């Protein structure tokens, strides 16, 4: 996909409301006495607070970056503080080249598909076969959308081999299968992800004997319509497209799909078959992603 620059209409000129020192004290990274030492050095040498703290050996660059993310409302996690898997790299290392690539993809998707005025809020993430990084991409893409301030819902539509509850450390007793079958409500089944304030996850739920039929029923389409007003972006992980028809069922409901292809893993014949199948179902293929992660 071509690269593009996105200027969000949610940008704000408001200044941060709390100082970085106050944030670090609240986070337990500094005591008031240590903060005063940093402030003295900062004033004496005309340094930035973070540079003074690092010079004194009281904080690391990771501590400063984490505080800045809180100050500017750009949430991410530090390793060891959450049940979220480190595979969700956008949640832990948002300044890495990997995540910069994901942000570029986010920009393209906002330009090419997501448009509330046209009812374009949901997107299926598909791939031809297993092990191509579909769940990884869906999870990380949902995180970068939420970091932009978009109200984001990640749905695990893979009821055969679900992964999102493992990636986000969530209970999977209830989820999509239970909601569609009428055994649980959507509100009680959707999980908010702590520290990632604009991200919610609907796990797959218990494995049913008939996932394809469940996804093809009217309640799934009705669920998407019910959830749409509450979110800016709904990203749905799906099973491999050439192994079952679940992915096509989901994509037909969303109207659009993003295809994932993995270097040295995907077979071109399978990719072509999936693309043809989606076209036959009148699904708009927004683009394809070469996964090298």
Tab-separated table of N, CA, C and O in Angstrom, residues 15 95 107 137 156 218:
chain	number	residue	atom	x	y	z
A	15	UNK	N	-2.846	22.382	25.964
A	15	UNK	CA	-1.560	22.030	26.527
A	15	UNK	C	-1.733	20.938	27.569
A	15	UNK	O	-2.808	20.781	28.155
A	95	UNK	N	7.235	3.460	19.654
A	95	UNK	CA	8.171	4.291	18.900
A	95	UNK	C	9.116	3.449	18.039
A	95	UNK	O	10.096	3.960	17.504
A	107	UNK	N	-3.126	5.035	8.644
A	107	UNK	CA	-3.427	6.219	7.845
A	107	UNK	C	-4.076	5.840	6.522
A	107	UNK	O	-5.056	6.450	6.093
A	137	UNK	N	-1.619	-8.854	13.414
A	137	UNK	CA	-1.888	-7.574	12.755
A	137	UNK	C	-3.177	-6.949	13.280
A	137	UNK	O	-3.227	-5.748	13.555
A	156	UNK	N	-12.814	-10.842	18.025
A	156	UNK	CA	-12.193	-12.094	17.592
A	156	UNK	C	-13.269	-12.940	16.923
A	156	UNK	O	-14.070	-13.594	17.576
A	218	UNK	N	-28.639	-13.754	11.104
A	218	UNK	CA	-28.982	-12.332	11.233
A	218	UNK	C	-28.457	-11.694	12.513
A	218	UNK	O	-28.066	-10.520	12.492
